[in-house]
PDB file of C-alpha atoms in Angstrom:
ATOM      1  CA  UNK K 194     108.395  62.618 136.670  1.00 36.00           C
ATOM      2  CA  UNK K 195     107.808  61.076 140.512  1.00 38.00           C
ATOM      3  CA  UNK K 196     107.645  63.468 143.003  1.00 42.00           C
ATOM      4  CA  UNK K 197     106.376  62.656 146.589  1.00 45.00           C
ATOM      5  CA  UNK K 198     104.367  66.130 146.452  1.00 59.00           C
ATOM      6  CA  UNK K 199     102.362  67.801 143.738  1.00 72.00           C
ATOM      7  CA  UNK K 200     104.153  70.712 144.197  1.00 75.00           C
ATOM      8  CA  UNK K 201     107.396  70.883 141.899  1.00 80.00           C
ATOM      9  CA  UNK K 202     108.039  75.352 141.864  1.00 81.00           C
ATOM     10  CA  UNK K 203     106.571  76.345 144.581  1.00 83.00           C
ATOM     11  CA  UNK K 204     105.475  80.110 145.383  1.00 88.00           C
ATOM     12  CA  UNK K 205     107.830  82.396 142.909  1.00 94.00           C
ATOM     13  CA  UNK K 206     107.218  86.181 143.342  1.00 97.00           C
ATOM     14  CA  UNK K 207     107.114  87.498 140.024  1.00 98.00           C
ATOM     15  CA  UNK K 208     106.855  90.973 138.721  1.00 98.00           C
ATOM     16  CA  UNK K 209     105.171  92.324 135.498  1.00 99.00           C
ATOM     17  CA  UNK K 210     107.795  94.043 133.239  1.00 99.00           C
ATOM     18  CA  UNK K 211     105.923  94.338 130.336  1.00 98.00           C
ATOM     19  CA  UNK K 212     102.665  93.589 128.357  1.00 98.00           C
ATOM     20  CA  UNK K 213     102.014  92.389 124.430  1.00 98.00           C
ATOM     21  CA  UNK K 214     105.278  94.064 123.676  1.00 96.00           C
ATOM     22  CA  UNK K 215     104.995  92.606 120.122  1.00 94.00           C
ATOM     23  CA  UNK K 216     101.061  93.787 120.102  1.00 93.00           C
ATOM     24  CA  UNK K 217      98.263  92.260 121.422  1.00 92.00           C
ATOM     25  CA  UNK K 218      97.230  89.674 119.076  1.00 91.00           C
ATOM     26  CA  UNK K 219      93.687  88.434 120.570  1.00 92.00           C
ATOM     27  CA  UNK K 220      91.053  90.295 122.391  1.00 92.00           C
ATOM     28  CA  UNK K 221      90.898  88.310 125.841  1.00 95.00           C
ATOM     29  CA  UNK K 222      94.761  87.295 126.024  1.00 98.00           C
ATOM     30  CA  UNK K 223      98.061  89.221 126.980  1.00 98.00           C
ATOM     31  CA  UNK K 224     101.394  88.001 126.675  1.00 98.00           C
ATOM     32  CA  UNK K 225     102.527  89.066 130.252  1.00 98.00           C
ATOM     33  CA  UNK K 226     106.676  89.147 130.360  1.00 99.00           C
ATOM     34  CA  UNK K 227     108.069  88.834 134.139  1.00 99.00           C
ATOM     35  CA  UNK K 228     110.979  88.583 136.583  1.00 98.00           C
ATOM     36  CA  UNK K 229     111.338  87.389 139.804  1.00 96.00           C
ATOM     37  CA  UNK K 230     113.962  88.292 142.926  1.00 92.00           C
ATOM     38  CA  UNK K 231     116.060  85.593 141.729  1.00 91.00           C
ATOM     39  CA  UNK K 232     116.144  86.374 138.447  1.00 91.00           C
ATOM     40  CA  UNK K 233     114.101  84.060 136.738  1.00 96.00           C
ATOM     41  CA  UNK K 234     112.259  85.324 133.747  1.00 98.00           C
ATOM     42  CA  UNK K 235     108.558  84.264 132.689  1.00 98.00           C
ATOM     43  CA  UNK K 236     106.904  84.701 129.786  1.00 99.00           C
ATOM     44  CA  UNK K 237     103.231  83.374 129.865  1.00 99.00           C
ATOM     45  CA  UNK K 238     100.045  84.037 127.749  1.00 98.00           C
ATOM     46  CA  UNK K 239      96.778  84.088 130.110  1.00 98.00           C
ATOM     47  CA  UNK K 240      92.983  85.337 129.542  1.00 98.00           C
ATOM     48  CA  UNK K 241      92.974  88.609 130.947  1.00 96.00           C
ATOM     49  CA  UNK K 242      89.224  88.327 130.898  1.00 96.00           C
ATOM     50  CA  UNK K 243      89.364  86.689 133.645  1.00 96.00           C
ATOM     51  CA  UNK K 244      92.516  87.497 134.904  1.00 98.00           C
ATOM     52  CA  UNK K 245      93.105  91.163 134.438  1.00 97.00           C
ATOM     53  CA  UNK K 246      97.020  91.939 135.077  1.00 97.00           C
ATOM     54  CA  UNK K 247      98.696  95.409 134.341  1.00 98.00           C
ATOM     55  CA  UNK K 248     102.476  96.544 134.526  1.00 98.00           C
ATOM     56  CA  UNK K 249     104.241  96.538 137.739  1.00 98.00           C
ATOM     57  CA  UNK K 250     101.789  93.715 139.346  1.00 98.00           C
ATOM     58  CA  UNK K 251     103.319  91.465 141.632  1.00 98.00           C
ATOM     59  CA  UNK K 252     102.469  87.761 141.110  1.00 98.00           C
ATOM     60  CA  UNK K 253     102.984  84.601 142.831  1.00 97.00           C
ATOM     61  CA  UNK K 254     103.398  81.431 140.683  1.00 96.00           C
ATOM     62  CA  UNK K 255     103.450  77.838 141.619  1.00 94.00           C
ATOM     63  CA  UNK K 256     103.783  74.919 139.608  1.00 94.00           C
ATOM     64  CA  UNK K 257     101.977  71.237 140.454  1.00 91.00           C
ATOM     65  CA  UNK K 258     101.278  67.816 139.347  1.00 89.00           C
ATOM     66  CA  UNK K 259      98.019  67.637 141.430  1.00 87.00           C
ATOM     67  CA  UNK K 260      95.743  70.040 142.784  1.00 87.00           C
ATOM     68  CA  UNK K 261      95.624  67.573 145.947  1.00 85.00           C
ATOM     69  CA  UNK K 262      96.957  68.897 149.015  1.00 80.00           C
ATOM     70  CA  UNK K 263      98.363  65.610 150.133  1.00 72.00           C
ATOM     71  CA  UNK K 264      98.084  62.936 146.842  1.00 62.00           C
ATOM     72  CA  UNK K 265      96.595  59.101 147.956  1.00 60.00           C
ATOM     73  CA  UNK K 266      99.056  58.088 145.763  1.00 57.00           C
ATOM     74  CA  UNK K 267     102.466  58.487 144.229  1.00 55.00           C
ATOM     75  CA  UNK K 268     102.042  60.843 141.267  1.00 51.00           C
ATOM     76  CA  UNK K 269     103.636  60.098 137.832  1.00 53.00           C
ATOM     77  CA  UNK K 270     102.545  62.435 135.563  1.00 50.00           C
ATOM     78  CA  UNK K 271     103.806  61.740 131.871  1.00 53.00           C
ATOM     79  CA  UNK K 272     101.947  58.055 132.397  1.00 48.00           C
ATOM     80  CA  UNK K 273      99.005  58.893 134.226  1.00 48.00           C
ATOM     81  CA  UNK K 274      96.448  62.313 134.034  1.00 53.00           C
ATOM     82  CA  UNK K 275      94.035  63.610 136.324  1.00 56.00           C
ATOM     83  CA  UNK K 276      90.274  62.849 136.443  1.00 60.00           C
ATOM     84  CA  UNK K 277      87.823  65.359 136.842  1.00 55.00           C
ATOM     85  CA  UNK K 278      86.986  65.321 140.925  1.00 65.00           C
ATOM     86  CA  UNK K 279      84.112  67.517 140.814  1.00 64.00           C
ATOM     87  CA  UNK K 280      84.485  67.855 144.980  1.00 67.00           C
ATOM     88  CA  UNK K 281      88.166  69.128 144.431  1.00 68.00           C
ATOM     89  CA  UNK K 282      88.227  72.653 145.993  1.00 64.00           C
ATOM     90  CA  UNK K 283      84.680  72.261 148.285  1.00 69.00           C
ATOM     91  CA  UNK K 284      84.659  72.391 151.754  1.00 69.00           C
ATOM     92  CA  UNK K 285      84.805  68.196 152.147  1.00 73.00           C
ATOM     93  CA  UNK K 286      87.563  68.217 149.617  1.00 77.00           C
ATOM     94  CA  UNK K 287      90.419  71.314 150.071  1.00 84.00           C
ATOM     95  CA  UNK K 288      93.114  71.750 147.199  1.00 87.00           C
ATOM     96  CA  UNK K 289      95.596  74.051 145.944  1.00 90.00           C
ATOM     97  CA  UNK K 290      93.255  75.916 144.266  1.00 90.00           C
ATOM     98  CA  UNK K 291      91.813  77.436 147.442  1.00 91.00           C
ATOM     99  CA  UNK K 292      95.062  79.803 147.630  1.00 91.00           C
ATOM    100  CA  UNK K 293      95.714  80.486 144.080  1.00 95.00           C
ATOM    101  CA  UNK K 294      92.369  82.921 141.480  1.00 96.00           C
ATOM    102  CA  UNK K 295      93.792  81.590 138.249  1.00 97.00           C
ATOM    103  CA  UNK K 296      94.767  78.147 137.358  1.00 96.00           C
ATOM    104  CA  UNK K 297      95.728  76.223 134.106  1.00 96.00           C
ATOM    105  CA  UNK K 298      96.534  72.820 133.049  1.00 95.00           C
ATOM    106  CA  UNK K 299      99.050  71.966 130.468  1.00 96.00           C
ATOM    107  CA  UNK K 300     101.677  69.797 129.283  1.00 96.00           C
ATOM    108  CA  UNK K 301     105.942  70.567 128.869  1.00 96.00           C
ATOM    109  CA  UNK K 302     106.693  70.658 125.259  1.00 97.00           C
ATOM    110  CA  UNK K 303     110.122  71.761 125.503  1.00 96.00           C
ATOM    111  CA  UNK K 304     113.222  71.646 127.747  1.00 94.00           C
ATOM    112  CA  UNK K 305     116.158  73.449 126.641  1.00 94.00           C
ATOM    113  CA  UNK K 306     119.256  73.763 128.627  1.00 92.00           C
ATOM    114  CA  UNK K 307     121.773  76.988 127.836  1.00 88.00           C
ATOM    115  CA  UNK K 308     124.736  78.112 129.423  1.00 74.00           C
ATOM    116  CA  UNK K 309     126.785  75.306 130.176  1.00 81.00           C
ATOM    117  CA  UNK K 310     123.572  74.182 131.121  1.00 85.00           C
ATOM    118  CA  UNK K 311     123.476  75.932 134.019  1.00 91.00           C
ATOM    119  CA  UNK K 312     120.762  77.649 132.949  1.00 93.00           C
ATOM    120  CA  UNK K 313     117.533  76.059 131.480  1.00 94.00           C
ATOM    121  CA  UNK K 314     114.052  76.952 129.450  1.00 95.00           C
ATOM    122  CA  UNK K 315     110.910  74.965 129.802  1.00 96.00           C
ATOM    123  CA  UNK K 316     107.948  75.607 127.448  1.00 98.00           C
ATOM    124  CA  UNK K 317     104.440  74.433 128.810  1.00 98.00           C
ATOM    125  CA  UNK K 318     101.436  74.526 126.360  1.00 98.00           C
ATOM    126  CA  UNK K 319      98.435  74.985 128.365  1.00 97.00           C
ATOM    127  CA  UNK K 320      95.716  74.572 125.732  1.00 95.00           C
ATOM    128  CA  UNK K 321      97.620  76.820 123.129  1.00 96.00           C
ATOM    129  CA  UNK K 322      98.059  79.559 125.320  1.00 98.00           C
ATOM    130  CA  UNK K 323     101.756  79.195 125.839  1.00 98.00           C
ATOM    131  CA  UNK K 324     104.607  79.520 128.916  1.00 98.00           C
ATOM    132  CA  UNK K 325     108.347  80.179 129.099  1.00 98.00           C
ATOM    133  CA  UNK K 326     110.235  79.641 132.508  1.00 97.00           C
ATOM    134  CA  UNK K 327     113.915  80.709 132.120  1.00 96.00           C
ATOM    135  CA  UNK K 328     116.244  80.448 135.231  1.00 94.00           C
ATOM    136  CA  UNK K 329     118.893  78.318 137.190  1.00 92.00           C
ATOM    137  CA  UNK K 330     119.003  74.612 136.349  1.00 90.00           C
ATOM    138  CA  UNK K 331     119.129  73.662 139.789  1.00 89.00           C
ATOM    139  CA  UNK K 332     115.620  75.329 140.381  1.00 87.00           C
ATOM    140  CA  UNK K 333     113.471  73.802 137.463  1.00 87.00           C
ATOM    141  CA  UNK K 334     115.783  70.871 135.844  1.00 79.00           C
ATOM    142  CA  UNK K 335     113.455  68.255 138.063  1.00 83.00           C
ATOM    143  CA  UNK K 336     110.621  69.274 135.640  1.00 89.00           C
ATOM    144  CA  UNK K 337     111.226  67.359 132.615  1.00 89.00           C
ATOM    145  CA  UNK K 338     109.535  67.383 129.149  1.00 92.00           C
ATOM    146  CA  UNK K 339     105.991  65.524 128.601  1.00 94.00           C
ATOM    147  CA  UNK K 340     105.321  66.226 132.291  1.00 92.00           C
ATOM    148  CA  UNK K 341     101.292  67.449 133.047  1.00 93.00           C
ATOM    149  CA  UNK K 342     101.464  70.297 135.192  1.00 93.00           C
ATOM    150  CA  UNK K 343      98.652  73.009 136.781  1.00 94.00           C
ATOM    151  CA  UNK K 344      99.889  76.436 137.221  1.00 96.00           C
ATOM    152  CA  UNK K 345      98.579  78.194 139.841  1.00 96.00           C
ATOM    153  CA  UNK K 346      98.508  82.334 139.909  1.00 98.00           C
ATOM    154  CA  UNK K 347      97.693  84.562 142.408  1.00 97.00           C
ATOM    155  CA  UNK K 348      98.073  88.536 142.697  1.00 97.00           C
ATOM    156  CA  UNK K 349      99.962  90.045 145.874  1.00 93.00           C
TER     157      UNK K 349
END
């Protein structure tokens, strides 16, 4: 996927419906189930270690091929992957991470269009813990499948 900004979903409002509703299967991970304003439904697995999250939070979510602000370059991300820039996120060297207190990297496994395909499912694996992003085609069909992608999470 080209873009000509890291940023491909930017700055959903999500709420938390629901927690492990199945259980919680490990001690430092929840399977949080959401909804935003616009009716897109999230299902995402994070480390509530270091994330705590409990019903009725409200989240913002963004979605990005870089953590750079402004890229150098044109950013392809099924051919190419980020290096480790340990100045990302100091004072010389701002990034999206400045706005956002929990971030992930993973990968799209899955794209599955429903409806007509008017509306669509991605799946994102970030490191086995695991992400489903349900809503209009017109708002997430630009994210395709083997695309790299951070997600970026912050509490309101």
């Amino acid at each position: 996927m080209s873009s000509s900004g890291p940023v491909v979903l930017e700055d959903k409002f999500f709420e938390v419906k629901n927690i492990d509703p199945e259980g919680k299967k490990f001690d430092k991970v929840s399977r949080l189930y959401c909804e935003s304003e616009d009716e897109m439904e999230l299902i995402i697995d994070i480390n509530t270690d270091i994330f705590p999250v409990e019903i009725n939070d409200k989240l913002t979510i963004s979605l990005a091929t870089s953590l750079e602000i402004k890229p150098s370059k044109q950013v392809d991300s099924k051919k190419t992957k980020d290096t480790y820039d340990p100045t990302l996120g100091t004072d010389d060297k701002p990034s999206l991470m400045d706005n956002y207190d929990y971030v992930m990297y993973g990968r799209v496994y899955k794209y599955q269009p429903e409806k007509n395909y008017s509306v669509v499912s991605i799946y994102v694996s970030f490191g086995g813990l695991l992400m489903k992003l349900k809503g209009e085609a017109r708002d997430i069909q630009h994210i395709e499948p083997d695309t790299h992608l951070y997600l970026l999470m912050r509490k309101n």
